[in-house]
PDB file of C-alpha atoms in Angstrom:
ATOM      1  CA  MET A  18      72.226 -40.417  17.563  1.00 43.00           C
ATOM      2  CA  LEU A  19      74.689 -41.814  15.049  1.00 43.00           C
ATOM      3  CA  THR A  20      78.079 -43.004  16.268  1.00 42.00           C
ATOM      4  CA  ARG A  21      81.256 -41.331  15.065  1.00 42.00           C
ATOM      5  CA  ASN A  22      82.169 -44.554  13.255  1.00 45.00           C
ATOM      6  CA  SER A  23      79.111 -44.146  11.040  1.00 46.00           C
ATOM      7  CA  GLN A  24      79.846 -40.512  10.101  1.00 47.00           C
ATOM      8  CA  ARG A  25      81.461 -41.444   6.776  1.00 43.00           C
ATOM      9  CA  ILE A  26      78.237 -43.241   5.798  1.00 46.00           C
ATOM     10  CA  ALA A  27      75.728 -40.798   7.311  1.00 52.00           C
ATOM     11  CA  LEU A  28      77.000 -37.583   5.745  1.00 55.00           C
ATOM     12  CA  PRO A  29      76.954 -38.819   2.128  1.00 52.00           C
ATOM     13  CA  ILE A  30      73.389 -40.094   2.673  1.00 53.00           C
ATOM     14  CA  LEU A  31      72.263 -36.733   4.072  1.00 55.00           C
ATOM     15  CA  LEU A  32      73.919 -34.850   1.249  1.00 53.00           C
ATOM     16  CA  ALA A  33      72.365 -37.130  -1.344  1.00 51.00           C
ATOM     17  CA  VAL A  34      68.915 -36.604   0.164  1.00 49.00           C
ATOM     18  CA  PHE A  35      69.320 -32.819   0.212  1.00 49.00           C
ATOM     19  CA  GLY A  36      70.863 -32.449  -3.222  1.00 45.00           C
ATOM     20  CA  SER A  37      74.595 -31.946  -2.709  1.00 42.00           C
ATOM     21  CA  ALA A  38      76.700 -32.959  -5.711  1.00 36.00           C
ATOM     22  CA  VAL A  39      80.021 -32.609  -3.908  1.00 35.00           C
ATOM     23  CA  VAL A  40      81.995 -35.639  -2.764  1.00 35.00           C
ATOM     24  CA  PRO A  41      82.544 -35.487   1.029  1.00 36.00           C
ATOM     25  CA  CYS A  42      86.083 -34.791   2.174  1.00 37.00           C
ATOM     26  CA  HIS A  43      86.681 -35.683   5.820  1.00 39.00           C
ATOM     27  CA  ALA A  44      89.465 -34.146   7.924  1.00 37.00           C
ATOM     28  CA  HIS A  45      89.974 -36.142  11.118  1.00 39.00           C
ATOM     29  CA  ALA A  46      92.077 -35.184  14.107  1.00 37.00           C
ATOM     30  CA  ALA A  47      93.969 -38.455  13.799  1.00 39.00           C
ATOM     31  CA  ASP A  48      94.882 -37.636  10.180  1.00 38.00           C
ATOM     32  CA  SER A  49      95.846 -33.986  10.818  1.00 35.00           C
ATOM     33  CA  PRO A  50      96.505 -33.401  14.542  1.00 34.00           C
ATOM     34  CA  GLY A  51      96.780 -29.607  14.231  1.00 34.00           C
ATOM     35  CA  ILE A  52      93.639 -29.092  12.162  1.00 36.00           C
ATOM     36  CA  ALA A  53      90.077 -28.794  13.485  1.00 43.00           C
ATOM     37  CA  ARG A  54      87.819 -31.654  12.473  1.00 54.00           C
ATOM     38  CA  ARG A  55      85.854 -30.078   9.648  1.00 60.00           C
ATOM     39  CA  ASP A  56      83.830 -31.255   6.712  1.00 81.00           C
ATOM     40  CA  ALA A  57      83.084 -28.761   3.943  1.00 87.00           C
ATOM     41  CA  ASP A  58      79.933 -30.568   2.868  1.00 88.00           C
ATOM     42  CA  LEU A  59      78.573 -30.627   6.407  1.00 90.00           C
ATOM     43  CA  ASP A  60      79.211 -26.870   6.569  1.00 93.00           C
ATOM     44  CA  ASN A  61      77.320 -26.449   3.284  1.00 93.00           C
ATOM     45  CA  LEU A  62      74.398 -28.524   4.504  1.00 93.00           C
ATOM     46  CA  LEU A  63      74.148 -26.643   7.799  1.00 95.00           C
ATOM     47  CA  THR A  64      74.469 -23.299   6.007  1.00 96.00           C
ATOM     48  CA  GLN A  65      71.536 -24.250   3.781  1.00 95.00           C
ATOM     49  CA  LYS A  66      69.439 -25.282   6.780  1.00 95.00           C
ATOM     50  CA  ALA A  67      70.428 -22.174   8.735  1.00 96.00           C
ATOM     51  CA  ARG A  68      69.389 -19.903   5.873  1.00 96.00           C
ATOM     52  CA  ASP A  69      65.995 -21.599   5.801  1.00 95.00           C
ATOM     53  CA  ILE A  70      65.639 -21.096   9.561  1.00 95.00           C
ATOM     54  CA  PHE A  71      66.714 -17.438   9.503  1.00 95.00           C
ATOM     55  CA  GLU A  72      64.367 -16.706   6.598  1.00 94.00           C
ATOM     56  CA  ARG A  73      61.287 -17.807   8.524  1.00 93.00           C
ATOM     57  CA  VAL A  74      62.183 -17.052  12.157  1.00 92.00           C
ATOM     58  CA  LYS A  75      60.077 -14.340  13.786  1.00 91.00           C
ATOM     59  CA  LEU A  76      62.088 -11.141  14.231  1.00 93.00           C
ATOM     60  CA  VAL A  77      62.280  -9.314  17.548  1.00 90.00           C
ATOM     61  CA  ASP A  78      62.459  -5.563  18.053  1.00 90.00           C
ATOM     62  CA  GLY A  79      65.338  -3.917  16.193  1.00 93.00           C
ATOM     63  CA  GLN A  80      66.207  -6.878  13.977  1.00 95.00           C
ATOM     64  CA  ALA A  81      66.356  -7.116  10.184  1.00 95.00           C
ATOM     65  CA  ARG A  82      67.036 -10.213   8.095  1.00 95.00           C
ATOM     66  CA  SER A  83      70.759 -10.931   7.973  1.00 94.00           C
ATOM     67  CA  ARG A  84      72.263 -10.675   4.496  1.00 94.00           C
ATOM     68  CA  ARG A  85      74.963 -13.120   5.593  1.00 96.00           C
ATOM     69  CA  VAL A  86      74.240 -16.572   7.027  1.00 96.00           C
ATOM     70  CA  ASP A  87      77.231 -18.941   6.992  1.00 96.00           C
ATOM     71  CA  VAL A  88      77.826 -21.958   9.215  1.00 96.00           C
ATOM     72  CA  VAL A  89      81.024 -23.740  10.240  1.00 95.00           C
ATOM     73  CA  ALA A  90      80.914 -26.944  12.291  1.00 94.00           C
ATOM     74  CA  ASP A  91      83.875 -28.046  14.401  1.00 93.00           C
ATOM     75  CA  ILE A  92      83.223 -31.779  14.842  1.00 91.00           C
ATOM     76  CA  GLY A  93      86.118 -32.252  17.264  1.00 90.00           C
ATOM     77  CA  LYS A  94      84.893 -29.569  19.697  1.00 91.00           C
ATOM     78  CA  GLY A  95      81.187 -30.188  19.080  1.00 92.00           C
ATOM     79  CA  VAL A  96      80.616 -26.497  18.290  1.00 94.00           C
ATOM     80  CA  VAL A  97      78.568 -24.934  15.484  1.00 95.00           C
ATOM     81  CA  THR A  98      79.363 -21.290  14.613  1.00 96.00           C
ATOM     82  CA  ILE A  99      76.899 -19.085  12.719  1.00 97.00           C
ATOM     83  CA  SER A 100      78.266 -15.920  11.068  1.00 97.00           C
ATOM     84  CA  LEU A 101      75.743 -13.107  10.592  1.00 96.00           C
ATOM     85  CA  ASP A 102      75.865  -9.373   9.985  1.00 95.00           C
ATOM     86  CA  ARG A 103      74.959  -6.746  12.566  1.00 94.00           C
ATOM     87  CA  SER A 104      71.513  -6.119  11.087  1.00 95.00           C
ATOM     88  CA  PHE A 105      70.275  -9.193  12.956  1.00 96.00           C
ATOM     89  CA  LEU A 106      71.162  -7.729  16.361  1.00 93.00           C
ATOM     90  CA  PRO A 107      68.045  -6.853  18.435  1.00 93.00           C
ATOM     91  CA  ASP A 108      67.450  -3.643  20.359  1.00 90.00           C
ATOM     92  CA  ASN A 109      68.178  -5.424  23.636  1.00 85.00           C
ATOM     93  CA  HIS A 110      69.425  -8.746  24.931  1.00 84.00           C
ATOM     94  CA  GLY A 111      66.092  -9.744  26.485  1.00 81.00           C
ATOM     95  CA  PRO A 112      63.938 -12.872  26.857  1.00 78.00           C
ATOM     96  CA  SER A 113      62.476 -12.618  23.341  1.00 83.00           C
ATOM     97  CA  TYR A 114      65.976 -12.674  21.859  1.00 88.00           C
ATOM     98  CA  GLU A 115      66.991 -15.583  24.089  1.00 86.00           C
ATOM     99  CA  ASP A 116      63.912 -17.562  23.025  1.00 85.00           C
ATOM    100  CA  GLN A 117      64.631 -16.823  19.373  1.00 90.00           C
ATOM    101  CA  ALA A 118      68.257 -17.930  19.740  1.00 92.00           C
ATOM    102  CA  SER A 119      67.117 -21.180  21.362  1.00 89.00           C
ATOM    103  CA  GLU A 120      64.722 -21.846  18.482  1.00 90.00           C
ATOM    104  CA  ILE A 121      67.528 -21.289  15.969  1.00 94.00           C
ATOM    105  CA  ASN A 122      70.009 -23.412  17.910  1.00 94.00           C
ATOM    106  CA  PHE A 123      67.699 -26.389  18.350  1.00 91.00           C
ATOM    107  CA  GLY A 124      66.713 -26.295  14.694  1.00 92.00           C
ATOM    108  CA  LEU A 125      70.333 -26.293  13.550  1.00 93.00           C
ATOM    109  CA  LEU A 126      71.552 -28.863  16.070  1.00 93.00           C
ATOM    110  CA  TYR A 127      68.877 -31.267  14.860  1.00 92.00           C
ATOM    111  CA  TRP A 128      70.678 -31.497  11.516  1.00 92.00           C
ATOM    112  CA  ALA A 129      74.217 -31.338  12.879  1.00 92.00           C
ATOM    113  CA  GLU A 130      73.614 -34.198  15.291  1.00 91.00           C
ATOM    114  CA  GLN A 131      72.623 -36.512  12.456  1.00 89.00           C
ATOM    115  CA  VAL A 132      76.359 -36.645  11.758  1.00 88.00           C
ATOM    116  CA  ALA A 133      78.147 -36.177  15.090  1.00 90.00           C
ATOM    117  CA  PRO A 134      77.513 -35.036  18.681  1.00 92.00           C
ATOM    118  CA  PHE A 135      77.357 -31.243  19.058  1.00 93.00           C
ATOM    119  CA  SER A 136      76.873 -29.364  22.311  1.00 89.00           C
ATOM    120  CA  SER A 137      76.714 -25.647  21.511  1.00 91.00           C
ATOM    121  CA  VAL A 138      76.006 -22.984  18.898  1.00 95.00           C
ATOM    122  CA  ILE A 139      77.886 -19.676  18.712  1.00 95.00           C
ATOM    123  CA  HIS A 140      76.327 -16.634  17.019  1.00 96.00           C
ATOM    124  CA  LEU A 141      78.732 -14.029  15.603  1.00 96.00           C
ATOM    125  CA  TYR A 142      77.664 -10.614  14.314  1.00 96.00           C
ATOM    126  CA  ASP A 143      80.279  -9.122  11.999  1.00 95.00           C
ATOM    127  CA  GLY A 144      82.698 -11.527  13.641  1.00 95.00           C
ATOM    128  CA  LYS A 145      81.850 -10.660  17.252  1.00 94.00           C
ATOM    129  CA  PRO A 146      79.519 -12.312  19.820  1.00 93.00           C
ATOM    130  CA  ALA A 147      76.379 -10.570  21.047  1.00 91.00           C
ATOM    131  CA  GLU A 148      78.095  -9.781  24.368  1.00 89.00           C
ATOM    132  CA  TYR A 149      80.453  -7.448  22.522  1.00 91.00           C
ATOM    133  CA  TYR A 150      77.490  -5.242  21.594  1.00 92.00           C
ATOM    134  CA  PHE A 151      75.758  -5.668  24.974  1.00 89.00           C
ATOM    135  CA  PRO A 152      78.615  -5.191  27.478  1.00 87.00           C
ATOM    136  CA  GLU A 153      76.185  -5.088  30.409  1.00 83.00           C
ATOM    137  CA  ILE A 154      75.351  -8.746  29.746  1.00 80.00           C
ATOM    138  CA  LYS A 155      79.020  -9.706  29.785  1.00 79.00           C
ATOM    139  CA  ALA A 156      79.542  -7.697  32.966  1.00 82.00           C
ATOM    140  CA  ALA A 157      76.644  -9.506  34.637  1.00 76.00           C
ATOM    141  CA  ASP A 158      77.978 -12.894  33.516  1.00 76.00           C
ATOM    142  CA  ASP A 159      81.486 -12.042  34.732  1.00 79.00           C
ATOM    143  CA  ALA A 160      80.144 -10.925  38.095  1.00 79.00           C
ATOM    144  CA  ALA A 161      78.146 -14.150  38.445  1.00 75.00           C
ATOM    145  CA  ARG A 162      81.206 -16.250  37.630  1.00 78.00           C
ATOM    146  CA  GLU A 163      83.312 -14.336  40.168  1.00 80.00           C
ATOM    147  CA  ALA A 164      80.642 -14.766  42.825  1.00 75.00           C
ATOM    148  CA  GLY A 165      80.438 -18.482  42.060  1.00 70.00           C
ATOM    149  CA  GLU A 166      84.199 -18.844  42.314  1.00 75.00           C
ATOM    150  CA  ALA A 167      84.188 -17.048  45.672  1.00 75.00           C
ATOM    151  CA  ILE A 168      81.541 -19.465  46.935  1.00 67.00           C
ATOM    152  CA  ARG A 169      83.543 -22.469  45.729  1.00 68.00           C
ATOM    153  CA  GLN A 170      86.664 -21.179  47.475  1.00 71.00           C
ATOM    154  CA  GLY A 171      84.657 -20.645  50.645  1.00 66.00           C
ATOM    155  CA  ARG A 172      83.430 -24.225  50.554  1.00 61.00           C
ATOM    156  CA  ALA A 173      86.983 -25.450  50.071  1.00 60.00           C
ATOM    157  CA  ARG A 174      87.886 -23.747  53.357  1.00 61.00           C
ATOM    158  CA  GLY A 175      85.075 -25.547  55.162  1.00 56.00           C
ATOM    159  CA  GLY A 176      81.326 -25.394  55.584  1.00 56.00           C
ATOM    160  CA  SER A 177      78.469 -26.972  53.637  1.00 61.00           C
ATOM    161  CA  GLY A 178      77.578 -23.829  51.678  1.00 73.00           C
ATOM    162  CA  MET A 179      74.144 -22.805  50.529  1.00 78.00           C
ATOM    163  CA  ALA A 180      72.141 -23.473  47.357  1.00 83.00           C
ATOM    164  CA  PHE A 181      70.051 -20.874  45.530  1.00 80.00           C
ATOM    165  CA  VAL A 182      67.151 -22.279  43.482  1.00 84.00           C
ATOM    166  CA  ALA A 183      65.328 -19.756  41.295  1.00 79.00           C
ATOM    167  CA  ALA A 184      62.157 -20.864  39.530  1.00 77.00           C
ATOM    168  CA  GLY A 185      61.745 -18.498  36.589  1.00 72.00           C
ATOM    169  CA  HIS A 186      60.697 -14.875  36.534  1.00 78.00           C
ATOM    170  CA  GLY A 187      56.987 -14.886  37.311  1.00 85.00           C
ATOM    171  CA  TYR A 188      55.006 -11.696  36.710  1.00 87.00           C
ATOM    172  CA  PHE A 189      56.835  -8.376  36.478  1.00 86.00           C
ATOM    173  CA  TYR A 190      55.686  -4.877  35.588  1.00 85.00           C
ATOM    174  CA  SER A 191      56.490  -3.900  32.011  1.00 82.00           C
ATOM    175  CA  TYR A 192      56.672  -0.164  31.452  1.00 77.00           C
ATOM    176  CA  LYS A 193      56.529  -0.866  27.741  1.00 76.00           C
ATOM    177  CA  ASP A 194      53.141  -2.602  28.018  1.00 79.00           C
ATOM    178  CA  ASN A 195      51.977  -0.779  31.174  1.00 85.00           C
ATOM    179  CA  ASP A 196      50.875  -4.086  32.592  1.00 88.00           C
ATOM    180  CA  TRP A 197      52.015  -7.050  34.674  1.00 90.00           C
ATOM    181  CA  VAL A 198      53.351  -9.661  32.269  1.00 87.00           C
ATOM    182  CA  THR A 199      55.523 -12.780  32.196  1.00 85.00           C
ATOM    183  CA  SER A 200      58.847 -12.826  30.387  1.00 78.00           C
ATOM    184  CA  ARG A 201      57.685 -15.542  27.998  1.00 77.00           C
ATOM    185  CA  ASP A 202      54.323 -16.035  26.325  1.00 78.00           C
ATOM    186  CA  GLU A 203      52.084 -18.958  27.189  1.00 79.00           C
ATOM    187  CA  TRP A 204      52.380 -22.105  25.090  1.00 80.00           C
ATOM    188  CA  ASN A 205      49.400 -24.467  25.041  1.00 81.00           C
ATOM    189  CA  GLY A 206      47.976 -22.632  28.016  1.00 82.00           C
ATOM    190  CA  VAL A 207      51.148 -23.078  30.093  1.00 82.00           C
ATOM    191  CA  SER A 208      53.334 -20.250  31.401  1.00 82.00           C
ATOM    192  CA  GLU A 209      56.929 -21.263  32.101  1.00 80.00           C
ATOM    193  CA  GLY A 210      57.353 -18.904  35.046  1.00 78.00           C
ATOM    194  CA  LEU A 211      54.257 -20.340  36.763  1.00 81.00           C
ATOM    195  CA  LEU A 212      55.099 -23.989  36.096  1.00 83.00           C
ATOM    196  CA  THR A 213      58.772 -24.072  37.103  1.00 84.00           C
ATOM    197  CA  PRO A 214      58.183 -23.522  40.863  1.00 84.00           C
ATOM    198  CA  HIS A 215      56.870 -27.098  41.038  1.00 84.00           C
ATOM    199  CA  TYR A 216      60.160 -28.375  39.599  1.00 87.00           C
ATOM    200  CA  ALA A 217      62.088 -26.076  41.930  1.00 87.00           C
ATOM    201  CA  ASP A 218      60.309 -27.667  44.913  1.00 86.00           C
ATOM    202  CA  SER A 219      61.546 -31.083  43.826  1.00 89.00           C
ATOM    203  CA  LEU A 220      65.074 -29.817  43.206  1.00 90.00           C
ATOM    204  CA  LYS A 221      65.158 -28.142  46.627  1.00 88.00           C
ATOM    205  CA  ALA A 222      64.191 -31.410  48.314  1.00 89.00           C
ATOM    206  CA  VAL A 223      66.846 -33.396  46.440  1.00 90.00           C
ATOM    207  CA  ILE A 224      69.611 -30.895  47.259  1.00 87.00           C
ATOM    208  CA  GLU A 225      68.681 -30.822  50.935  1.00 86.00           C
ATOM    209  CA  GLN A 226      68.614 -34.616  51.096  1.00 87.00           C
ATOM    210  CA  ARG A 227      71.765 -35.388  49.117  1.00 86.00           C
ATOM    211  CA  SER A 228      73.991 -32.417  49.957  1.00 80.00           C
ATOM    212  CA  GLN A 229      72.720 -31.635  53.428  1.00 79.00           C
ATOM    213  CA  MET A 230      72.846 -27.906  52.753  1.00 82.00           C
ATOM    214  CA  PRO A 231      70.236 -25.182  53.183  1.00 85.00           C
ATOM    215  CA  VAL A 232      68.367 -24.049  50.056  1.00 86.00           C
ATOM    216  CA  VAL A 233      67.133 -20.506  49.445  1.00 82.00           C
ATOM    217  CA  ARG A 234      64.062 -19.915  47.261  1.00 83.00           C
ATOM    218  CA  PRO A 235      63.810 -16.211  46.290  1.00 81.00           C
ATOM    219  CA  ARG A 236      60.166 -16.217  45.176  1.00 83.00           C
ATOM    220  CA  VAL A 237      57.330 -16.245  47.708  1.00 81.00           C
ATOM    221  CA  GLN A 238      56.196 -19.864  48.211  1.00 77.00           C
ATOM    222  CA  GLY A 239      52.994 -19.628  50.244  1.00 74.00           C
ATOM    223  CA  MET A 240      49.553 -19.617  48.659  1.00 78.00           C
ATOM    224  CA  GLY A 241      46.656 -17.338  49.439  1.00 79.00           C
ATOM    225  CA  THR A 242      48.496 -14.028  49.848  1.00 88.00           C
ATOM    226  CA  THR A 243      48.035 -11.152  47.386  1.00 91.00           C
ATOM    227  CA  HIS A 244      50.661  -8.869  45.893  1.00 90.00           C
ATOM    228  CA  ALA A 245      48.869  -5.537  46.252  1.00 88.00           C
ATOM    229  CA  PRO A 246      50.371  -3.612  43.297  1.00 90.00           C
ATOM    230  CA  SER A 247      49.446  -6.324  40.783  1.00 90.00           C
ATOM    231  CA  GLY A 248      46.426  -7.923  42.441  1.00 90.00           C
ATOM    232  CA  LYS A 249      47.946 -11.341  41.723  1.00 90.00           C
ATOM    233  CA  GLU A 250      48.999 -14.094  44.092  1.00 89.00           C
ATOM    234  CA  TRP A 251      52.404 -13.414  45.611  1.00 89.00           C
ATOM    235  CA  ARG A 252      53.662 -16.853  44.566  1.00 85.00           C
ATOM    236  CA  THR A 253      53.256 -15.880  40.891  1.00 87.00           C
ATOM    237  CA  ILE A 254      55.303 -12.660  41.189  1.00 87.00           C
ATOM    238  CA  ALA A 255      58.948 -12.401  40.125  1.00 86.00           C
ATOM    239  CA  ALA A 256      61.592 -12.851  42.813  1.00 84.00           C
ATOM    240  CA  ARG A 257      62.894  -9.298  42.486  1.00 84.00           C
ATOM    241  CA  TYR A 258      59.758  -7.921  44.169  1.00 86.00           C
ATOM    242  CA  ALA A 259      60.008 -10.303  47.137  1.00 84.00           C
ATOM    243  CA  ILE A 260      63.692  -9.420  47.537  1.00 83.00           C
ATOM    244  CA  ALA A 261      62.874  -5.708  47.257  1.00 82.00           C
ATOM    245  CA  GLU A 262      60.407  -5.989  50.142  1.00 82.00           C
ATOM    246  CA  GLN A 263      62.976  -7.728  52.333  1.00 80.00           C
ATOM    247  CA  TYR A 264      65.919  -5.504  51.343  1.00 78.00           C
ATOM    248  CA  PRO A 265      64.503  -2.201  50.052  1.00 81.00           C
ATOM    249  CA  GLY A 266      67.851  -0.433  50.399  1.00 78.00           C
ATOM    250  CA  GLU A 267      69.821  -3.017  48.400  1.00 76.00           C
ATOM    251  CA  ARG A 268      68.783  -1.874  44.930  1.00 75.00           C
ATOM    252  CA  HIS A 269      71.907  -3.361  43.351  1.00 72.00           C
ATOM    253  CA  ILE A 270      70.481  -6.816  44.166  1.00 72.00           C
ATOM    254  CA  TRP A 271      66.942  -6.576  42.807  1.00 73.00           C
ATOM    255  CA  ASN A 272      66.937  -3.611  40.432  1.00 71.00           C
ATOM    256  CA  THR A 273      67.816  -3.941  36.736  1.00 60.00           C
ATOM    257  CA  TYR A 274      71.205  -2.633  35.684  1.00 49.00           C
ATOM    258  CA  ALA A 275      71.639   1.004  34.665  1.00 46.00           C
ATOM    259  CA  ASN A 276      69.966   2.099  31.415  1.00 49.00           C
ATOM    260  CA  SER A 277      68.618  -1.422  30.851  1.00 49.00           C
ATOM    261  CA  THR A 278      65.490  -1.939  28.778  1.00 49.00           C
ATOM    262  CA  LEU A 279      65.460  -5.672  29.493  1.00 46.00           C
ATOM    263  CA  PHE A 280      62.252  -5.649  31.531  1.00 45.00           C
ATOM    264  CA  GLU A 281      60.985  -2.188  30.684  1.00 42.00           C
TER     265      GLU A 281
END
């Protein structure tokens, strides 16, 4: 990672390597306190790289190639913003879309971080985030934040609290494929949802030791038992099915939200 003091050297080198003929013009917070730290040539470089990424990225259901791909980097906030048109929106905000977004973000951050530290990438579709078009996702996020805040307030009033460690989805039944599948494909023979329970075991032990609080693991942990509907080991099945067996009447906990096609 290059230091901020070397940015004035690093950016001209990058631009020379990738063919920019424009002289860099740096706007620093110290020079203009009210202006975001921007560099037009960095924006141009990242826009070029983003267009390459979006041209070759694998599309998910409902997407078409975006006619607009423009990038703005706010060096002061460490945020990269990609402006697209609505044609790049998928049919649903599911795991395939999340994986695709991660691929795009990591590819773009690789270039941005040659110049300065960046921590996040924002995707805008006709000027609005994906949550605007998928309000159920925003509602779920808002509910999770409210629940987290309620827990924090409860801890402030006393008590050690409780930790919830989830280890990926495991197998779930897809009505689209009419089969039991994992939310993400295998890579090099490894399935994320079947590997992460081992990391969750370690995290559970650390939390219990350091924080002295109980830890809940939603997925079945024991080996050797079979989940009858799928014929697979219970420990490989998504948490929602274990929760459904324990609390069959609490559908709002383990069932997908209304009209969702996320796991269907």
